[in-house]
XYZ file of C-alpha atoms in Angstrom:
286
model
C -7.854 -120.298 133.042
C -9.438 -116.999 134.059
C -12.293 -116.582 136.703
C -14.907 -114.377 134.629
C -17.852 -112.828 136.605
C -20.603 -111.189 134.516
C -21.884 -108.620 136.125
C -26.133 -108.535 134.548
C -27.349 -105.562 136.071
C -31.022 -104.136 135.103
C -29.759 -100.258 136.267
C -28.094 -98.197 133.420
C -25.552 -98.068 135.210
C -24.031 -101.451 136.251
C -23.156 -101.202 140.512
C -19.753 -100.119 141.381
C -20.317 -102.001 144.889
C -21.025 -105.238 143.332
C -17.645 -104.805 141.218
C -15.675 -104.013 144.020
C -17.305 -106.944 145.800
C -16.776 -109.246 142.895
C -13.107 -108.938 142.479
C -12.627 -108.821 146.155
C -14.145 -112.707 146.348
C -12.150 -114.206 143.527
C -12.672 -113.061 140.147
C -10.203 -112.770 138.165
C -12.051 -110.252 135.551
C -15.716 -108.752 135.898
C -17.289 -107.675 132.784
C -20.316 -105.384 133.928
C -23.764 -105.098 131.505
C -26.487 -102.649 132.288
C -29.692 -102.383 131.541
C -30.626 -106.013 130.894
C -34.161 -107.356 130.808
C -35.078 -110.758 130.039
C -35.818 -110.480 126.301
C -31.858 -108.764 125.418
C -29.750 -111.073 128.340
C -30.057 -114.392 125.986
C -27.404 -113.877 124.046
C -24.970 -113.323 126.880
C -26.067 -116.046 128.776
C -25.388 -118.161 125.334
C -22.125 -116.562 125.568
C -21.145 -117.852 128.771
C -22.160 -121.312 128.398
C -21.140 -122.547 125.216
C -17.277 -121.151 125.180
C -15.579 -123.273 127.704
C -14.847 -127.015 127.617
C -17.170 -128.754 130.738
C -14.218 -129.035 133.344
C -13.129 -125.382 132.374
C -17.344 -124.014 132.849
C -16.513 -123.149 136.539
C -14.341 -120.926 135.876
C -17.346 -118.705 134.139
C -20.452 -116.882 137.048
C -22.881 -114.825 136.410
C -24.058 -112.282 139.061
C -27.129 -110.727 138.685
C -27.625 -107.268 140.305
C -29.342 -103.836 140.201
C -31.813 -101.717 142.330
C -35.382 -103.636 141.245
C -35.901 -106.577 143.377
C -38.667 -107.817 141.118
C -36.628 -107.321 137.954
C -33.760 -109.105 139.455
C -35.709 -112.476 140.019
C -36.923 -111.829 136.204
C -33.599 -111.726 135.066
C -32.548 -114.848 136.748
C -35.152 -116.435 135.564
C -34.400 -115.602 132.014
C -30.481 -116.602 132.692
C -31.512 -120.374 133.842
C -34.012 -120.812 131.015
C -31.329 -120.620 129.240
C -29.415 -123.188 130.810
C -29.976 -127.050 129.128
C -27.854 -130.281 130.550
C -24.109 -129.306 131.572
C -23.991 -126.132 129.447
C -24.811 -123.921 132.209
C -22.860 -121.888 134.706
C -23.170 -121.025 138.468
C -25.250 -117.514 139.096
C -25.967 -115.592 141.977
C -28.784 -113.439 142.684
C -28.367 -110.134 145.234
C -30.470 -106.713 143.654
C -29.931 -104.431 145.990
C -28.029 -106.358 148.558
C -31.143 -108.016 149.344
C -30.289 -111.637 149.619
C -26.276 -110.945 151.453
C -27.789 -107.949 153.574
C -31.037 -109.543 154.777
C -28.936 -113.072 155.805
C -26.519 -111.257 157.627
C -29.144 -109.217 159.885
C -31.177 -111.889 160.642
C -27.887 -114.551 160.819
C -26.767 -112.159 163.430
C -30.172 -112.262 165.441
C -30.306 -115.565 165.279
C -26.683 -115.763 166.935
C -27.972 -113.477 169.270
C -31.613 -115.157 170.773
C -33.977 -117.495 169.572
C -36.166 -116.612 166.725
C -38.516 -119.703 166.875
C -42.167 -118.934 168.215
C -41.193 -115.468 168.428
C -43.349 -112.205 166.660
C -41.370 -110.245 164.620
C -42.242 -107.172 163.077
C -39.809 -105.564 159.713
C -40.221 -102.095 159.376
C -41.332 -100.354 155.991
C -40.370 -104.005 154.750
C -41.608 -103.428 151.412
C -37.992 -102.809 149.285
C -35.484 -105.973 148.663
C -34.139 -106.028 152.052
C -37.189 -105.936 154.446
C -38.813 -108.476 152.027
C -36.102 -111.013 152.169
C -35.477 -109.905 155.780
C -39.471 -111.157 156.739
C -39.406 -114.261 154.138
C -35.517 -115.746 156.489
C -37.415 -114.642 159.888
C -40.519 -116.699 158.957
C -38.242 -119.457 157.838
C -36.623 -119.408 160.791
C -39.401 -120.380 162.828
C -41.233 -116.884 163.324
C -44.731 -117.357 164.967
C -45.644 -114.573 163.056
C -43.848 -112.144 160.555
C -45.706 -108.590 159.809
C -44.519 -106.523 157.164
C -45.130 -102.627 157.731
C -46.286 -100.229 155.021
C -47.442 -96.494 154.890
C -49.894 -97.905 152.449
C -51.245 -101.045 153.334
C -51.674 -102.064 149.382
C -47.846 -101.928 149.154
C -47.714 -104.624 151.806
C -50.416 -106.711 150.605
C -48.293 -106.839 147.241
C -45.119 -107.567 149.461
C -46.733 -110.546 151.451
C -48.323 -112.054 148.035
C -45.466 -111.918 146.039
C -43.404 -113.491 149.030
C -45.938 -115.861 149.479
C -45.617 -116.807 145.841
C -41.774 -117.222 145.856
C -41.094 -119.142 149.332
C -44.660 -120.269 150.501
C -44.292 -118.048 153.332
C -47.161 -116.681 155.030
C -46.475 -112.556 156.299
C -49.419 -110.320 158.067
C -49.509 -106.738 156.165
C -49.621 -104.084 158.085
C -50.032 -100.185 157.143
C -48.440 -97.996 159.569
C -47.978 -94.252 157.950
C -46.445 -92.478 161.067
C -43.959 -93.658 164.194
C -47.001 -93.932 166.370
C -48.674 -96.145 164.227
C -44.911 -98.379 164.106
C -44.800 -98.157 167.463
C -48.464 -99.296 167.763
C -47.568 -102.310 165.173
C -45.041 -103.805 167.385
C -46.821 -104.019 170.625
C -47.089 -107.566 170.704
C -43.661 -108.145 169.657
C -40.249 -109.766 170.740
C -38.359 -109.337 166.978
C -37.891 -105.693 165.123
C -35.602 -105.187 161.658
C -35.933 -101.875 160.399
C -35.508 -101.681 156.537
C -36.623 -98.346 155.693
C -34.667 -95.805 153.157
C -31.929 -94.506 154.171
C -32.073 -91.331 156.282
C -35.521 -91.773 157.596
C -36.395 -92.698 161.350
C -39.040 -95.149 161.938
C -39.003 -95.073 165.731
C -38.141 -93.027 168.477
C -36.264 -94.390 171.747
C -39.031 -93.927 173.494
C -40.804 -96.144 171.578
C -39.392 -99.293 172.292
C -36.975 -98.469 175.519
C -39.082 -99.365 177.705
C -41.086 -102.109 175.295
C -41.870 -105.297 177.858
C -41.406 -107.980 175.018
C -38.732 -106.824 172.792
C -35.893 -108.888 172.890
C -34.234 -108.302 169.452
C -33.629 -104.946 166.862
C -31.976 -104.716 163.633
C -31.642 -101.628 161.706
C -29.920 -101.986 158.297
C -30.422 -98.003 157.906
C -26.545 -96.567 158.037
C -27.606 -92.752 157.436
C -28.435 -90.553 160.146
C -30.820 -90.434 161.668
C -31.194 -94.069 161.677
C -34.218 -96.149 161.447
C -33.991 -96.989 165.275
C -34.093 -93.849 167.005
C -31.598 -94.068 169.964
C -29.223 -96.869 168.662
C -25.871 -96.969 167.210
C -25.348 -98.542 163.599
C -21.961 -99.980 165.014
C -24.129 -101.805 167.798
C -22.634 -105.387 167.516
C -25.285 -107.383 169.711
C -25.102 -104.447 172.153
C -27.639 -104.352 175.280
C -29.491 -101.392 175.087
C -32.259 -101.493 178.190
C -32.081 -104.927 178.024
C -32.876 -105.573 174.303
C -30.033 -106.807 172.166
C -29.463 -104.530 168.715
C -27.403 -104.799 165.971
C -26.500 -102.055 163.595
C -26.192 -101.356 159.824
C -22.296 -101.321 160.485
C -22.563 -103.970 162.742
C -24.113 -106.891 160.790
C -22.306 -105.145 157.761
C -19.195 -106.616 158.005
C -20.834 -110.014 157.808
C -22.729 -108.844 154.542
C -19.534 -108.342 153.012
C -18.164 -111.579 153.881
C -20.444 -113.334 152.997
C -21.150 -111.709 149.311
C -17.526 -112.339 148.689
C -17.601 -115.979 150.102
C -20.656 -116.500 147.452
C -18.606 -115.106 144.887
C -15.571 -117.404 145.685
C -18.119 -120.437 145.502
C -19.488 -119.563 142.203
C -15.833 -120.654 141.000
C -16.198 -124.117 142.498
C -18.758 -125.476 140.144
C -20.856 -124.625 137.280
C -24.470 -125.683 138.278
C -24.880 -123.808 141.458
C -28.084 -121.189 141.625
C -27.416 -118.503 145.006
C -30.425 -117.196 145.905
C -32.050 -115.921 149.313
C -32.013 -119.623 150.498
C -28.184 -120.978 149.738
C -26.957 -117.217 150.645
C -28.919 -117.020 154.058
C -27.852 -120.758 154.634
C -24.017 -120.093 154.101
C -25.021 -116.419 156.371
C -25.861 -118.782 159.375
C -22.374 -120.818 159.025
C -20.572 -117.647 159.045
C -22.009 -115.637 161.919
């Protein structure tokens, strides 16, 4: 019996990463779709549910994928509505590399110090990582979680719609220039830079000498980085006395654990991976 991963992507174009990625943690076959949307996936989903005898449904996943966040969790949503008594399969959510990449950054700062009753701060936080990067850090125990915006109306709509997903509650924050960053993090012991890929959000100098920072993350891997005057191979390395992981260096935990996800999607056929059972299986990992 084959392991079949569908691959529902909302892009055109379905991700070549999250192919790779898929045969790499078990699948047998992945057959990619693009452009879905909740009112043309029903029909696959009805394809992948009522084929196989019960004991035989594991061996059928869905993966749901592309570069909209929103129209990810849409997607999903649509996929389990479909889903009635034990025809149903296990799916996993990750647009973007949201859910794998934000669990392995903050699984790695956890390893790293204590996140509990600390202030953290996520950098332009508004995309799919830095969202799901501020919703694990307030689960964790944050005293406070600020999300960081050049428009402050981008992070109010980041804070609500996190609010409305995980009951988490995140401060909004606009910051439009490194100043105004560096200004947002005064008060803080936590940083995780999520901003696009090639842009700096800091300078050294802004949080060398920083008396309270304890812990940086920068998922950027493009030069320059996010974190001015760090390394994304940094692998919990003490830079003037703040401990900093790297794109590179919390990356190979990413991968690991999107391709242990994948290999558990074979194990049953009622399973749902989201932020919570991939930041969960993240923290056993790291």
């Amino acid at each position: 019996m084959k392991k079949l991963l569908f691959q529902f992507d909302t892009d055109l174009h379905p991700s070549v990463f999250d192919t790779i990625v898929g045969y790499d943690g078990g699948a047998d076959q992945v057959i990619a779709h693009g452009r879905l949307t909740p009112d043309n996936v029903g029909p696959l989903v009805e394809g992948t549910i009522f084929t196989r005898a019960p004991k035989d449904k594991k061996n059928t996943a869905i993966f749901v994928g592309g570069s909209d966040l929103v129209a990810g969790q849409n997607l999903l949503r649509a996929v389990r509505k479909k889903f009635f008594a034990d025809f149903r399969v296990s799916v996993m959510l990750d647009s973007n590399g949201s859910n794998t990449t934000a669990a392995a950054g903050v699984a790695k700062l956890a390893s790293s110090g204590t996140l509990a009753g600390k202030k953290a701060v996520v950098l332009a936080g508004t995309g799919p990582v830095g969202q799901r990067v501020a919703v694990m850090l307030a689960k964790e125990g944050c005293s406070e979680v600020v999300i960081t915006s050049r428009q402050l109306a981008r992070a109010e709509h980041a804070c609500a719609e996190m609010k409305a997903r995980f009951g988490v509650d995140l401060v909004p924050v606009e910051a439009f220039d490194d100043d105004a960053r560096a200004a947002a993090i005064t008060n803080a012991q936590i940083v995780f830079a999520t901003g696009a890929a090639g842009v700096q959000l800091l300078e050294e100098r802004h949080w060398r000498d920083h008396p309270n920072l304890e812990l940086l993350a920068d998922a950027n891997a493009t030069p320059p980085l996010g974190l001015g005057g760090t390394d994304m191979m940094d692998r919990g390395t003490d830079r003037y006395g703040k401990i900093v992981w790297g794109a590179i260096g919390f990356g190979t935990l990413k991968l690991a654990v999107h391709r242990a996800c994948i290999a558990k999607l074979f194990e049953r056929n009622d399973q749902v991976f989201d932020a919570e059972e991939i930041f969960a299986l993240a923290k056993t990992m790291a």
